[in-house]
CSV table of C-alpha atoms in Angstrom, one decimal:
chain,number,residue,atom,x,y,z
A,5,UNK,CA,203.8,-144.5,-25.1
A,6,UNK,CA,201.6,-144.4,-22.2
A,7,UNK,CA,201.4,-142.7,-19.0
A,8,UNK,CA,205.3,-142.0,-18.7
A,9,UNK,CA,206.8,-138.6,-18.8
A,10,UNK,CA,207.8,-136.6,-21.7
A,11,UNK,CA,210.1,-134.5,-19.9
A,12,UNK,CA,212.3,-135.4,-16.6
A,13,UNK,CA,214.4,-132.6,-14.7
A,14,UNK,CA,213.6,-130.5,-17.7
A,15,UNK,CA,215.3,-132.7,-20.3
A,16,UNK,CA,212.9,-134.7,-23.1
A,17,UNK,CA,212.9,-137.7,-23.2
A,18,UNK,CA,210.9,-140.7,-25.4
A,19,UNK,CA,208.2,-142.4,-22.5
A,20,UNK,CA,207.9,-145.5,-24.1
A,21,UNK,CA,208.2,-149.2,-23.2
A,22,UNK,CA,210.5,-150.6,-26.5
A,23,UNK,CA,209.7,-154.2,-25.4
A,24,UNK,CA,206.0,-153.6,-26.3
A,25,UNK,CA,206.9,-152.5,-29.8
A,26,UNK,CA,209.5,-155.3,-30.1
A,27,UNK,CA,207.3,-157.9,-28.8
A,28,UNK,CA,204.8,-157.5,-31.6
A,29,UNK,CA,207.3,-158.0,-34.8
A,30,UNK,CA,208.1,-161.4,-32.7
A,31,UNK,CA,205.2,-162.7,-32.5
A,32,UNK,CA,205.0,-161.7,-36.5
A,33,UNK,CA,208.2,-163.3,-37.1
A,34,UNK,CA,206.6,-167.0,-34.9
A,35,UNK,CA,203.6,-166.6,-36.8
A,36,UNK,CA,205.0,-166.5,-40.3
A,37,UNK,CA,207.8,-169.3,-39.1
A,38,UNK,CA,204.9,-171.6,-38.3
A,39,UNK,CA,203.1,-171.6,-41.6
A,40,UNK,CA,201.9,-168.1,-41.5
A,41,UNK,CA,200.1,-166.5,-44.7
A,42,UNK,CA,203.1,-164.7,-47.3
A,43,UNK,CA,200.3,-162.9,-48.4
A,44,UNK,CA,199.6,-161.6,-45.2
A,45,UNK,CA,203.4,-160.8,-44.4
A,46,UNK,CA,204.0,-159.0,-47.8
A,47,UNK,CA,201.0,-156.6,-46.6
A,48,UNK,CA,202.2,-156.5,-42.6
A,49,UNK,CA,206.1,-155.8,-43.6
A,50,UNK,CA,205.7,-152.6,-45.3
A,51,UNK,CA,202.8,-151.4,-43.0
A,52,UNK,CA,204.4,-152.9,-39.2
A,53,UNK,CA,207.8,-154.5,-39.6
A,54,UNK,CA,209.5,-152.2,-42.0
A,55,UNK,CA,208.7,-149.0,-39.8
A,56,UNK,CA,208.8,-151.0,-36.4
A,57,UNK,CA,212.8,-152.7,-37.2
A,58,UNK,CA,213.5,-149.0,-38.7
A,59,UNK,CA,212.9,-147.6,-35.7
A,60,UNK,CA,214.7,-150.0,-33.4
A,61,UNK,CA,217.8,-150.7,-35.7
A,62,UNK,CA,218.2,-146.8,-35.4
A,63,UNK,CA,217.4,-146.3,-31.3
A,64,UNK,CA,220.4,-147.7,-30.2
A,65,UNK,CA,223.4,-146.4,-28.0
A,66,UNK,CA,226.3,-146.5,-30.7
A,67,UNK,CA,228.8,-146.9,-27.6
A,68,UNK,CA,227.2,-150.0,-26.6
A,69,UNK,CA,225.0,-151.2,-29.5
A,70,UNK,CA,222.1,-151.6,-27.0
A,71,UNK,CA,218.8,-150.0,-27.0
A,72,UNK,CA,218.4,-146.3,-25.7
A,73,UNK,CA,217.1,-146.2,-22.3
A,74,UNK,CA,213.1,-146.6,-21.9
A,75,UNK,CA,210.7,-147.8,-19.5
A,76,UNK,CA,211.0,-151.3,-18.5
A,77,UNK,CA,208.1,-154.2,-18.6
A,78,UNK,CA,206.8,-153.4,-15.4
A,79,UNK,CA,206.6,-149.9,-15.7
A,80,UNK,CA,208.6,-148.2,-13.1
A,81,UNK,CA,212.2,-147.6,-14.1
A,82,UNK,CA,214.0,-146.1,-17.0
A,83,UNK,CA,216.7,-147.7,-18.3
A,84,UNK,CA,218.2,-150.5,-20.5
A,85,UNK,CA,216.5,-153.3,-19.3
A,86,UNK,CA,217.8,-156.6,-20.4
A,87,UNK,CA,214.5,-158.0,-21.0
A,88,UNK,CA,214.2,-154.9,-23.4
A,89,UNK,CA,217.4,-155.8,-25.0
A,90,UNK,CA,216.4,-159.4,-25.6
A,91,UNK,CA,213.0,-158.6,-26.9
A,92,UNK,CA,214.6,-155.6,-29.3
A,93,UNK,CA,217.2,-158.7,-30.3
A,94,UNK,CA,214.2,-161.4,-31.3
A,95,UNK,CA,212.2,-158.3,-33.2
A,96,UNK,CA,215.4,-157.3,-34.8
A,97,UNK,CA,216.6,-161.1,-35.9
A,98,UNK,CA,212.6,-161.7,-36.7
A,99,UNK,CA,212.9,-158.6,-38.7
A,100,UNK,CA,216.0,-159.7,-40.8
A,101,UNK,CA,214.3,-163.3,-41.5
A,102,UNK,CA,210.9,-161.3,-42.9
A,103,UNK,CA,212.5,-159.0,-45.1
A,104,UNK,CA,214.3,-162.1,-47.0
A,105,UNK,CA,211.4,-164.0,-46.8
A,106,UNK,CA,209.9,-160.6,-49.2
A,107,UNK,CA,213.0,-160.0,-51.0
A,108,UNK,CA,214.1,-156.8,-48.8
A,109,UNK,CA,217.9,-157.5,-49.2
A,110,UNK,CA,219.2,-154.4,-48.2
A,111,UNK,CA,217.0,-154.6,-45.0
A,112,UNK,CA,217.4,-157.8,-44.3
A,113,UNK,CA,221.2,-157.2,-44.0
A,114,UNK,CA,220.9,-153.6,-41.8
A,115,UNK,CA,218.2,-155.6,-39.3
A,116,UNK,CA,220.3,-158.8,-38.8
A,117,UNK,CA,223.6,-156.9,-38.2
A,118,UNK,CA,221.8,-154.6,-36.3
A,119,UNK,CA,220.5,-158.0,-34.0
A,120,UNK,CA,224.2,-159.0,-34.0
A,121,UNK,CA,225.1,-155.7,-32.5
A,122,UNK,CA,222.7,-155.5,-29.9
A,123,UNK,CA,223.7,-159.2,-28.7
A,124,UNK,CA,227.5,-158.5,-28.5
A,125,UNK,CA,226.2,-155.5,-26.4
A,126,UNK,CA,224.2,-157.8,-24.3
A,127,UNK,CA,227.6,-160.1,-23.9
A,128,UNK,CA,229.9,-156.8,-22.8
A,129,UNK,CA,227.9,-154.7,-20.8
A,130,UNK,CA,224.8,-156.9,-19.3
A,131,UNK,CA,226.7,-159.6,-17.8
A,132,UNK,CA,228.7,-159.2,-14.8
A,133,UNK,CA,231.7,-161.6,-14.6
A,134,UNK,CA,232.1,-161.1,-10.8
A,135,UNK,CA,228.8,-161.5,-9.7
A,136,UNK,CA,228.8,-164.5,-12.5
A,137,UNK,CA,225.1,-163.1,-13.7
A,138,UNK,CA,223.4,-160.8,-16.1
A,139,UNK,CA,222.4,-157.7,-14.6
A,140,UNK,CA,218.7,-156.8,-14.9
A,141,UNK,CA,219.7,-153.2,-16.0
A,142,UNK,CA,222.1,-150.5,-17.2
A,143,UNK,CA,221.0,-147.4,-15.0
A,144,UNK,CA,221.9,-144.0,-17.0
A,145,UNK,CA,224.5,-141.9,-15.1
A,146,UNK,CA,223.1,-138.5,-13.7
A,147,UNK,CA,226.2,-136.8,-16.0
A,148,UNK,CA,225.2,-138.9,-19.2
A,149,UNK,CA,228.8,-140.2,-18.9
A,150,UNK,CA,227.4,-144.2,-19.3
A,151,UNK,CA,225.9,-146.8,-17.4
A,152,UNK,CA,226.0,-148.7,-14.2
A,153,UNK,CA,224.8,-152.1,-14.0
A,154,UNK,CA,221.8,-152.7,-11.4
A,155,UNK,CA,222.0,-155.9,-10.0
A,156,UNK,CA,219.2,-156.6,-8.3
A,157,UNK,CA,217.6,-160.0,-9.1
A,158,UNK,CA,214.8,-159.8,-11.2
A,159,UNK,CA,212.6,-162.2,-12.6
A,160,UNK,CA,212.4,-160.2,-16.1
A,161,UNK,CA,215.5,-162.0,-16.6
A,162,UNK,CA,213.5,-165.0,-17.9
A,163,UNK,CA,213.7,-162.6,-21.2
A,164,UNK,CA,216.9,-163.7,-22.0
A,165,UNK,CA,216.4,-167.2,-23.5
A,166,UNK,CA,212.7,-167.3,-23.9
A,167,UNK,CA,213.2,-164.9,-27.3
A,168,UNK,CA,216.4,-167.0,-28.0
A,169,UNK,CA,219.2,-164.4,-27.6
A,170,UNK,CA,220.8,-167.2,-25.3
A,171,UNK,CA,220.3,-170.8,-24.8
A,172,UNK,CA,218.4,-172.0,-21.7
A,173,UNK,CA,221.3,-174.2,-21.0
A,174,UNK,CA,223.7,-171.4,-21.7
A,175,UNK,CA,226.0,-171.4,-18.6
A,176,UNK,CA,225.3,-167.5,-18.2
A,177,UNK,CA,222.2,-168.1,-18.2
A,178,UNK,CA,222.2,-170.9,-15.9
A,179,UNK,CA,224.0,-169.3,-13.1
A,180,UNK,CA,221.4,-165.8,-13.8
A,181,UNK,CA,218.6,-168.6,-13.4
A,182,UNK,CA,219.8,-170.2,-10.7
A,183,UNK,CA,220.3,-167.2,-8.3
A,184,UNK,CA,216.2,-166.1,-9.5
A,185,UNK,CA,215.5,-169.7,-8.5
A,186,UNK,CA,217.2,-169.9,-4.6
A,187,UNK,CA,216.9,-165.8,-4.1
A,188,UNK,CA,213.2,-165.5,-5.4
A,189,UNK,CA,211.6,-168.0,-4.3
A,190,UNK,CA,209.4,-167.3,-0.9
A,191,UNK,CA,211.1,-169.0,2.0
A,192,UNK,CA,208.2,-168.6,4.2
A,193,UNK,CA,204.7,-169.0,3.3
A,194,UNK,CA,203.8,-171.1,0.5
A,195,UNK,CA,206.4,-170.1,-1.8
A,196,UNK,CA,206.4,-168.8,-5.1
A,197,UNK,CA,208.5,-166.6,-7.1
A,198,UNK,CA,209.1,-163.2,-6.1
A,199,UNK,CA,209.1,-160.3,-9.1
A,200,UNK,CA,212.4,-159.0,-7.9
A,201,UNK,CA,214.1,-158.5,-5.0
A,202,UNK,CA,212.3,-156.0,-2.2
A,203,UNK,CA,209.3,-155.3,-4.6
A,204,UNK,CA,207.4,-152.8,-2.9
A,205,UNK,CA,204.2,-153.3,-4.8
A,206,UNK,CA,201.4,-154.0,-2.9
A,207,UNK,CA,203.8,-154.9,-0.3
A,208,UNK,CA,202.9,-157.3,2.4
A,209,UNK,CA,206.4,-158.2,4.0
A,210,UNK,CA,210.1,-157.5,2.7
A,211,UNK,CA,212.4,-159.8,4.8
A,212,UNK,CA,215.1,-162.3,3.3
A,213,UNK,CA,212.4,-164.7,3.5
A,214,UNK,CA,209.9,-162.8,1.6
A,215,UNK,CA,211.9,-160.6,-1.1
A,216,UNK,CA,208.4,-159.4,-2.6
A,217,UNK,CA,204.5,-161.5,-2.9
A,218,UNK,CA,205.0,-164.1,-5.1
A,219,UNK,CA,203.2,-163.7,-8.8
A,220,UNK,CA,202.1,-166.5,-11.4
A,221,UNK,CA,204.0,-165.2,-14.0
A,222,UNK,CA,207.0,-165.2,-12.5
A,223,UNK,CA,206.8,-168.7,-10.4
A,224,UNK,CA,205.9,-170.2,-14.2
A,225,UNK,CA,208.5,-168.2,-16.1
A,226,UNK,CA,210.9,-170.5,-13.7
A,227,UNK,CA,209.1,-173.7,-14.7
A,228,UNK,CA,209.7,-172.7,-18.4
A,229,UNK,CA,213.6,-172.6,-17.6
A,230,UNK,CA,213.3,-176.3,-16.3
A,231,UNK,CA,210.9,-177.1,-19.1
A,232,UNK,CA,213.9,-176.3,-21.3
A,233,UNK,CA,217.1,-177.8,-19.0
A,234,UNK,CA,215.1,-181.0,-18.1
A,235,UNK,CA,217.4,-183.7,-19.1
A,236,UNK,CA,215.3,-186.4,-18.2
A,237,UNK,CA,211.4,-187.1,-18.0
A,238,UNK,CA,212.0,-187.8,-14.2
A,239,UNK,CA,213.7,-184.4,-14.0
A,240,UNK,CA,211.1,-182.3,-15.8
A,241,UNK,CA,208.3,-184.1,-13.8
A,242,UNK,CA,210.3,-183.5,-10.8
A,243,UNK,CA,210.8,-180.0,-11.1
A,244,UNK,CA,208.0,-178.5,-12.9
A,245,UNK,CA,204.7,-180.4,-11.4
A,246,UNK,CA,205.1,-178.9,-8.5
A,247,UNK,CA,205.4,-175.1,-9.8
A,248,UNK,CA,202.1,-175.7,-12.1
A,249,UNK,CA,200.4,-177.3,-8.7
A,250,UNK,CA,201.4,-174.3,-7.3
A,251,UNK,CA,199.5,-172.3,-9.6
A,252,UNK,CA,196.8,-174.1,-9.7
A,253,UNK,CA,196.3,-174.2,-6.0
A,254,UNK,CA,196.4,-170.1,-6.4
A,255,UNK,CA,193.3,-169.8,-8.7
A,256,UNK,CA,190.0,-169.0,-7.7
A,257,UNK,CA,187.4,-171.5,-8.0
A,258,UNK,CA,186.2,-170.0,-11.0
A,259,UNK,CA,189.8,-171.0,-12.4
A,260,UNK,CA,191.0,-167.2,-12.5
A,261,UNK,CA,194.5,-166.3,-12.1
A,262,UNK,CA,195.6,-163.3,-10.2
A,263,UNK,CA,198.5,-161.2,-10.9
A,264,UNK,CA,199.8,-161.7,-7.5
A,265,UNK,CA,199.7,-164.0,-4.4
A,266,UNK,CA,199.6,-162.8,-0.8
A,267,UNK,CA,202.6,-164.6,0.5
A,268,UNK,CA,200.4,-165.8,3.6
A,269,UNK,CA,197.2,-166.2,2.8
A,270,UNK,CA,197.6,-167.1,-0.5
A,271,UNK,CA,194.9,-164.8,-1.5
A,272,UNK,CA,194.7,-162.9,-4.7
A,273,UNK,CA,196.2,-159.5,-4.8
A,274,UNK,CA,196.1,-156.7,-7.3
A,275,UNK,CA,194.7,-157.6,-10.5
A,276,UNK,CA,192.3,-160.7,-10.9
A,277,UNK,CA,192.1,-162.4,-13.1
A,278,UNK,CA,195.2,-161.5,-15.4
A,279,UNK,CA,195.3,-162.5,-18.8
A,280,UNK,CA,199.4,-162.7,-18.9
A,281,UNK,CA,199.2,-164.9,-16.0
A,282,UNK,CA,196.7,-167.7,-17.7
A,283,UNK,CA,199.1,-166.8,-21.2
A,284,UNK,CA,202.2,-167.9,-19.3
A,285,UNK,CA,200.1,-171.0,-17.8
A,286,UNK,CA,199.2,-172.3,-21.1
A,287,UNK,CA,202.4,-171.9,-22.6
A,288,UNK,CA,204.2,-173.7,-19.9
A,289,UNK,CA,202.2,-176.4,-20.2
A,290,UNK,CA,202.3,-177.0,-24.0
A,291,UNK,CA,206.0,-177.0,-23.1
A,292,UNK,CA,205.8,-178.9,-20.6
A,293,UNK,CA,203.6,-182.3,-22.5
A,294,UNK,CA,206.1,-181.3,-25.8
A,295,UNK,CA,209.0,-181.9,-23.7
A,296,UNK,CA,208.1,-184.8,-21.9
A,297,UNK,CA,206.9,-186.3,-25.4
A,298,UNK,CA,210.6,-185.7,-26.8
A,299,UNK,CA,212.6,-186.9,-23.5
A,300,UNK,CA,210.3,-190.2,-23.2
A,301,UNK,CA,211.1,-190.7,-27.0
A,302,UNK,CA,214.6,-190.1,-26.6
A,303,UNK,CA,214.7,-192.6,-23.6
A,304,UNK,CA,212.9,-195.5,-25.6
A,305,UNK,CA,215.6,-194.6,-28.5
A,306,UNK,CA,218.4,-195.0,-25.8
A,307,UNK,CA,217.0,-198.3,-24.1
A,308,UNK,CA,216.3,-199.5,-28.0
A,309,UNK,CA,220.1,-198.8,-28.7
A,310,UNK,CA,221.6,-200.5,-25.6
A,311,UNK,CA,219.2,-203.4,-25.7
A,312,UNK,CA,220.3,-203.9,-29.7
């Protein structure tokens, strides 16, 4: 809870941004899976992740099995954000892993069915068969009578695989990708990936050419989708130099990072420097030498096995 409202035409309502709770028992849940202390996890479960998977097992729509609707990541919309819903599904699925790893049976087994629910949610009511994408939100109806899907591209869609409720290479996720990648990115200027589609924030131009400034986080979270498709070592060279020279030619000559790019000067807007935007640089990269590691081994093993 931060600066949201408690109440909205009279009616309470929780102002809280679940993705920032979820997030946390996530990044318990890599910690502990990369050689974290048990020591440490017996004394974090019962005081963070017990409390924290409660909560979100319980605040769920039973008609849908998604989340209740909260503020999104960027913090101007309620809803039920799908980057919500695939951070709640990593917390939840982390959750389920911690409480076996402690011996909490009975937890273990309400968390991970609890995942399971919210993911089948995800697969009904997020993705939109016709427009052959996931939707970036349910918006609550006035009359409380259910959702309707927002379709407006959104970069925040990135969420979807980088927690691992879907594949990178899943063909939903592909397509979703795909129309961020040709509909985001800045025709005019020197490109970049728009947040989402006429992002008014300080707003220097809205055209079909310009859907919104472009910001590092979102012009890398891109690069971490080919990171993941690449096929080949030519391909992911190919595709994601180019994105991380994009950054880089966007930071000061200090090496700082802004939030956001203006689309024709290329100046720094709004917040600089950001620490999420040198966090998503640095991850992209690890990604980036790991994968170009495994696809040049894979390529020796292949030239190896046709040569033998």
């Amino acid at each position: 809870s931060s600066w949201h409202p408690w109440y909205s035409d009279g009616e309470a309502q929780v102002p809280i941004q679940e993705d920032e709770t979820a997030l946390v028992l996530w990044a318990l849940g890599e910690h502990h899976r990369r050689g974290g202390d048990r020591e440490l996890l017996r004394e974090m479960y019962r005081r963070v992740v017990e409390p924290a998977a409660d909560f979100m097992a319980s605040f769920r729509d039973w008609r849908t099995g998604l989340p209740l609707p909260g503020w999104d990541l960027w913090e101007e919309r309620r809803g039920v954000h799908a980057f919500t819903v695939a951070a709640v599904w990593a917390a939840l699925d982390a959750a389920a892993r911690m409480a076996a790893e402690v011996g909490d049976d009975t937890k273990g087994t309400l968390y991970a069915g609890a995942a399971a629910e919210v993911r089948r949610g995800a697969d009904e009511h997020l993705w939109d068969g016709q427009a052959g994408r996931f939707a970036r939100q349910l918006a609550p109806r006035p009359d409380r009578s259910g959702y309707d899907r927002d379709l407006t591209l959104d970069a925040s869609l990135w969420g979807l695989f980088a927690f691992g409720m879907y594949a990178a290479t899943d063909p939903r996720v592909v397509s979703t990708m795909t129309a961020l990648r040709d509909r985001l990115w800045l025709r005019a200027g020197d490109g970049g990936v728009a947040r989402y589609q006429r992002d008014y924030y300080h707003c220097v131009e809205l055209s079909d050419d310009v859907p919104g400034n472009p910001w590092v986080i979102c012009t890398l979270w891109l690069a971490d989708w080919l990171v993941r498709t690449a096929g080949s070592a030519a391909e992911l060279e190919e595709t994601v130099l180019p994105l991380l020279e994009w950054v880089e030619r966007h930071a000061s000559a200090a090496g700082l990072l802004p939030e956001q790019v203006n689309p024709f000067t290329g100046g720094p807007l709004s917040v600089a420097p950001l620490a999420w935007s040198h966090a998503a640089y640095v991850d992209v990269c690890l990604g980036y030498c790991a994968a170009l590691e495994a696809l040049r081994a894979d390529a020796g093993e292949e030239a190896e096995r046709v040569a033998g």
